[in-house]
Amino acid sequence: MSDNSVQPKPTPEESPPGSSQTYPENSSMQEYYQLKQALLSVTLAMTGVIFVSVWIAYSLNIALNYLIGACVGVVYLRMLAKDVERLGVQKRRPSSTRLALLIGLLVVASQWQSLRILPIFLGFLTYKAALIAYMLQSTLLPTSK
C-alpha cells in the first residue's frame, strides 16, 4: 500500500543546521551556516599552524598559553555566531557576556604566575586573523555562483 498522506515539512528551526534540506526562503541562512563553518575551519587551521610555529620558535609553555587564548577565541566566535543567528528570529540586542570571557581570561592570566598575558591575548585574536583571511580570500578570489 502506498502512503498518500502529506507529511508536514519541518520548519528551519526544527531541522538541524547541517541538514541537506533547502528552503528557498531560507537560502540566506544556508549561506550563513556555510560562512560560520568556513570561519570556524579557518580559525582552527590557523590555530594549529600558529601553535606549532610558536612551539618551535619559543617554547611549549608559550605555545600552550597561545593555545588557551585561541580556544577562548573559538568559544567567543561561536557565541558571536549564535548571537548573530538569533538576530533574525528575536528582535533584541545581542548579548554582551562574550566580552566577559576575554576579561575573565586576562584576569586569570594576570594572577596566575605560569600564564603569560601577551600570548593569551594574541591567541584570542586568532579568530580576527581568520576573519581577515576569509575576507581577503573572498574579495580577491571571488567564486562565481
PDB file of C-alpha atoms in Angstrom:
ATOM      1  CA  MET A   1       0.000   0.000   0.000  1.00  0.00           C
ATOM      2  CA  SER A   2       1.196   3.441  -0.766  1.00  0.00           C
ATOM      3  CA  ASP A   3       1.071   6.143   1.821  1.00  0.00           C
ATOM      4  CA  ASN A   4      -0.519   9.180   0.230  1.00  0.00           C
ATOM      5  CA  SER A   5      -0.731  11.221   3.396  1.00  0.00           C
ATOM      6  CA  VAL A   6       1.014  14.544   3.328  1.00  0.00           C
ATOM      7  CA  GLN A   7       3.826  14.814   5.819  1.00  0.00           C
ATOM      8  CA  PRO A   8       4.443  18.322   7.162  1.00  0.00           C
ATOM      9  CA  LYS A   9       7.855  19.703   6.334  1.00  0.00           C
ATOM     10  CA  PRO A  10       9.912  20.641   9.346  1.00  0.00           C
ATOM     11  CA  THR A  11      10.460  24.322   9.776  1.00  0.00           C
ATOM     12  CA  PRO A  12      14.028  25.627   9.534  1.00  0.00           C
ATOM     13  CA  GLU A  13      14.123  25.871  13.331  1.00  0.00           C
ATOM     14  CA  GLU A  14      13.264  22.161  13.638  1.00  0.00           C
ATOM     15  CA  SER A  15      15.810  20.934  11.118  1.00  0.00           C
ATOM     16  CA  PRO A  16      19.460  20.824  12.147  1.00  0.00           C
ATOM     17  CA  PRO A  17      21.792  23.468  10.693  1.00  0.00           C
ATOM     18  CA  GLY A  18      23.817  20.908   8.730  1.00  0.00           C
ATOM     19  CA  SER A  19      20.804  19.244   7.143  1.00  0.00           C
ATOM     20  CA  SER A  20      20.651  18.849   3.402  1.00  0.00           C
ATOM     21  CA  GLN A  21      17.130  20.238   3.130  1.00  0.00           C
ATOM     22  CA  THR A  22      16.998  23.558   1.359  1.00  0.00           C
ATOM     23  CA  TYR A  23      14.342  26.168   1.748  1.00  0.00           C
ATOM     24  CA  PRO A  24      14.118  28.880  -0.906  1.00  0.00           C
ATOM     25  CA  GLU A  25      13.143  31.495   1.648  1.00  0.00           C
ATOM     26  CA  ASN A  26      15.956  30.398   3.906  1.00  0.00           C
ATOM     27  CA  SER A  27      18.827  30.363   1.421  1.00  0.00           C
ATOM     28  CA  SER A  28      20.453  33.256   3.262  1.00  0.00           C
ATOM     29  CA  MET A  29      20.534  31.158   6.436  1.00  0.00           C
ATOM     30  CA  GLN A  30      22.166  28.332   4.496  1.00  0.00           C
ATOM     31  CA  GLU A  31      24.804  30.801   3.322  1.00  0.00           C
ATOM     32  CA  TYR A  32      25.215  31.953   6.906  1.00  0.00           C
ATOM     33  CA  TYR A  33      25.754  28.380   8.139  1.00  0.00           C
ATOM     34  CA  GLN A  34      28.346  27.832   5.405  1.00  0.00           C
ATOM     35  CA  LEU A  35      30.097  31.068   6.365  1.00  0.00           C
ATOM     36  CA  LYS A  36      30.052  30.096  10.038  1.00  0.00           C
ATOM     37  CA  GLN A  37      31.535  26.683   9.249  1.00  0.00           C
ATOM     38  CA  ALA A  38      34.193  28.187   6.974  1.00  0.00           C
ATOM     39  CA  LEU A  39      35.234  30.763   9.579  1.00  0.00           C
ATOM     40  CA  LEU A  40      35.458  28.110  12.270  1.00  0.00           C
ATOM     41  CA  SER A  41      37.537  25.868   9.997  1.00  0.00           C
ATOM     42  CA  VAL A  42      39.920  28.689   9.041  1.00  0.00           C
ATOM     43  CA  THR A  43      40.275  29.695  12.696  1.00  0.00           C
ATOM     44  CA  LEU A  44      41.084  26.138  13.788  1.00  0.00           C
ATOM     45  CA  ALA A  45      43.561  25.668  10.936  1.00  0.00           C
ATOM     46  CA  MET A  46      45.325  28.945  11.752  1.00  0.00           C
ATOM     47  CA  THR A  47      45.377  27.991  15.431  1.00  0.00           C
ATOM     48  CA  GLY A  48      47.093  24.695  14.663  1.00  0.00           C
ATOM     49  CA  VAL A  49      49.703  26.243  12.377  1.00  0.00           C
ATOM     50  CA  ILE A  50      50.472  29.101  14.753  1.00  0.00           C
ATOM     51  CA  PHE A  51      50.585  26.778  17.782  1.00  0.00           C
ATOM     52  CA  VAL A  52      53.212  24.557  16.139  1.00  0.00           C
ATOM     53  CA  SER A  53      55.169  27.598  14.935  1.00  0.00           C
ATOM     54  CA  VAL A  54      55.219  29.174  18.389  1.00  0.00           C
ATOM     55  CA  TRP A  55      56.225  25.856  19.941  1.00  0.00           C
ATOM     56  CA  ILE A  56      59.171  25.572  17.539  1.00  0.00           C
ATOM     57  CA  ALA A  57      60.202  29.234  17.787  1.00  0.00           C
ATOM     58  CA  TYR A  58      59.740  29.769  21.538  1.00  0.00           C
ATOM     59  CA  SER A  59      58.738  27.057  23.989  1.00  0.00           C
ATOM     60  CA  LEU A  60      55.919  24.688  24.805  1.00  0.00           C
ATOM     61  CA  ASN A  61      54.811  26.901  27.720  1.00  0.00           C
ATOM     62  CA  ILE A  62      54.369  29.947  25.460  1.00  0.00           C
ATOM     63  CA  ALA A  63      52.647  27.786  22.824  1.00  0.00           C
ATOM     64  CA  LEU A  64      50.210  26.428  25.416  1.00  0.00           C
ATOM     65  CA  ASN A  65      49.477  29.979  26.567  1.00  0.00           C
ATOM     66  CA  TYR A  66      48.713  30.855  22.949  1.00  0.00           C
ATOM     67  CA  LEU A  67      46.502  27.769  22.656  1.00  0.00           C
ATOM     68  CA  ILE A  68      44.494  28.774  25.749  1.00  0.00           C
ATOM     69  CA  GLY A  69      43.815  32.166  24.202  1.00  0.00           C
ATOM     70  CA  ALA A  70      42.949  30.642  20.834  1.00  0.00           C
ATOM     71  CA  CYS A  71      40.490  28.206  22.431  1.00  0.00           C
ATOM     72  CA  VAL A  72      38.760  31.074  24.233  1.00  0.00           C
ATOM     73  CA  GLY A  73      38.727  32.934  20.910  1.00  0.00           C
ATOM     74  CA  VAL A  74      36.966  29.998  19.240  1.00  0.00           C
ATOM     75  CA  VAL A  75      34.394  29.928  22.053  1.00  0.00           C
ATOM     76  CA  TYR A  76      33.954  33.689  21.618  1.00  0.00           C
ATOM     77  CA  LEU A  77      33.460  33.234  17.861  1.00  0.00           C
ATOM     78  CA  ARG A  78      30.825  30.549  18.436  1.00  0.00           C
ATOM     79  CA  MET A  79      28.999  32.750  20.957  1.00  0.00           C
ATOM     80  CA  LEU A  80      29.107  35.630  18.478  1.00  0.00           C
ATOM     81  CA  ALA A  81      27.720  33.377  15.750  1.00  0.00           C
ATOM     82  CA  LYS A  82      24.842  32.295  17.993  1.00  0.00           C
ATOM     83  CA  ASP A  83      24.012  35.929  18.737  1.00  0.00           C
ATOM     84  CA  VAL A  84      24.048  36.768  15.029  1.00  0.00           C
ATOM     85  CA  GLU A  85      21.861  33.738  14.311  1.00  0.00           C
ATOM     86  CA  ARG A  86      19.297  34.904  16.880  1.00  0.00           C
ATOM     87  CA  LEU A  87      19.120  38.412  15.400  1.00  0.00           C
ATOM     88  CA  GLY A  88      16.776  37.316  12.636  1.00  0.00           C
ATOM     89  CA  VAL A  89      14.451  35.430  14.967  1.00  0.00           C
ATOM     90  CA  GLN A  90      14.422  37.645  18.036  1.00  0.00           C
ATOM     91  CA  LYS A  91      14.267  41.398  17.919  1.00  0.00           C
ATOM     92  CA  ARG A  92      16.544  42.033  20.822  1.00  0.00           C
ATOM     93  CA  ARG A  93      20.016  43.294  21.432  1.00  0.00           C
ATOM     94  CA  PRO A  94      22.916  40.813  21.191  1.00  0.00           C
ATOM     95  CA  SER A  95      24.348  39.519  24.439  1.00  0.00           C
ATOM     96  CA  SER A  96      27.371  41.268  25.888  1.00  0.00           C
ATOM     97  CA  THR A  97      28.536  38.325  28.004  1.00  0.00           C
ATOM     98  CA  ARG A  98      31.078  37.414  25.331  1.00  0.00           C
ATOM     99  CA  LEU A  99      33.354  40.210  26.475  1.00  0.00           C
ATOM    100  CA  ALA A 100      33.342  38.715  29.980  1.00  0.00           C
ATOM    101  CA  LEU A 101      35.211  35.722  28.523  1.00  0.00           C
ATOM    102  CA  LEU A 102      38.185  37.843  27.489  1.00  0.00           C
ATOM    103  CA  ILE A 103      38.163  39.917  30.664  1.00  0.00           C
ATOM    104  CA  GLY A 104      37.975  36.807  32.843  1.00  0.00           C
ATOM    105  CA  LEU A 105      40.778  35.143  30.903  1.00  0.00           C
ATOM    106  CA  LEU A 106      43.046  38.174  31.213  1.00  0.00           C
ATOM    107  CA  VAL A 107      42.321  38.488  34.947  1.00  0.00           C
ATOM    108  CA  VAL A 108      43.178  34.816  35.483  1.00  0.00           C
ATOM    109  CA  ALA A 109      46.322  35.179  33.369  1.00  0.00           C
ATOM    110  CA  SER A 110      47.479  38.200  35.350  1.00  0.00           C
ATOM    111  CA  GLN A 111      47.003  36.413  38.672  1.00  0.00           C
ATOM    112  CA  TRP A 112      48.455  33.027  37.745  1.00  0.00           C
ATOM    113  CA  GLN A 113      52.246  33.022  37.590  1.00  0.00           C
ATOM    114  CA  SER A 114      52.669  30.414  34.851  1.00  0.00           C
ATOM    115  CA  LEU A 115      50.373  32.189  32.373  1.00  0.00           C
ATOM    116  CA  ARG A 116      51.569  34.976  30.081  1.00  0.00           C
ATOM    117  CA  ILE A 117      49.160  37.708  29.051  1.00  0.00           C
ATOM    118  CA  LEU A 118      50.552  38.556  25.604  1.00  0.00           C
ATOM    119  CA  PRO A 119      50.480  35.035  24.082  1.00  0.00           C
ATOM    120  CA  ILE A 120      46.994  34.501  25.509  1.00  0.00           C
ATOM    121  CA  PHE A 121      45.734  37.788  24.085  1.00  0.00           C
ATOM    122  CA  LEU A 122      47.315  37.118  20.695  1.00  0.00           C
ATOM    123  CA  GLY A 123      45.804  33.634  20.725  1.00  0.00           C
ATOM    124  CA  PHE A 124      42.411  35.163  21.399  1.00  0.00           C
ATOM    125  CA  LEU A 125      42.856  37.435  18.371  1.00  0.00           C
ATOM    126  CA  THR A 126      43.391  34.449  16.060  1.00  0.00           C
ATOM    127  CA  TYR A 127      39.709  34.468  15.161  1.00  0.00           C
ATOM    128  CA  LYS A 128      40.122  38.043  13.908  1.00  0.00           C
ATOM    129  CA  ALA A 129      43.047  36.979  11.712  1.00  0.00           C
ATOM    130  CA  ALA A 130      40.827  34.226  10.325  1.00  0.00           C
ATOM    131  CA  LEU A 131      38.115  36.793   9.579  1.00  0.00           C
ATOM    132  CA  ILE A 132      40.615  38.977   7.735  1.00  0.00           C
ATOM    133  CA  ALA A 133      41.999  35.993   5.796  1.00  0.00           C
ATOM    134  CA  TYR A 134      38.491  34.887   4.819  1.00  0.00           C
ATOM    135  CA  MET A 135      37.539  38.418   3.775  1.00  0.00           C
ATOM    136  CA  LEU A 136      40.675  38.806   1.645  1.00  0.00           C
ATOM    137  CA  GLN A 137      40.131  35.417   0.052  1.00  0.00           C
ATOM    138  CA  SER A 138      36.502  36.179  -0.757  1.00  0.00           C
ATOM    139  CA  THR A 139      37.243  39.610  -2.223  1.00  0.00           C
ATOM    140  CA  LEU A 140      40.418  38.808  -4.133  1.00  0.00           C
ATOM    141  CA  LEU A 141      39.378  35.359  -5.355  1.00  0.00           C
ATOM    142  CA  PRO A 142      35.581  35.518  -5.716  1.00  0.00           C
ATOM    143  CA  THR A 143      33.797  32.363  -6.784  1.00  0.00           C
ATOM    144  CA  SER A 144      31.107  32.572  -9.391  1.00  0.00           C
ATOM    145  CA  LYS A 145      27.635  31.462  -8.331  1.00  0.00           C
TER     146      LYS A 145
END
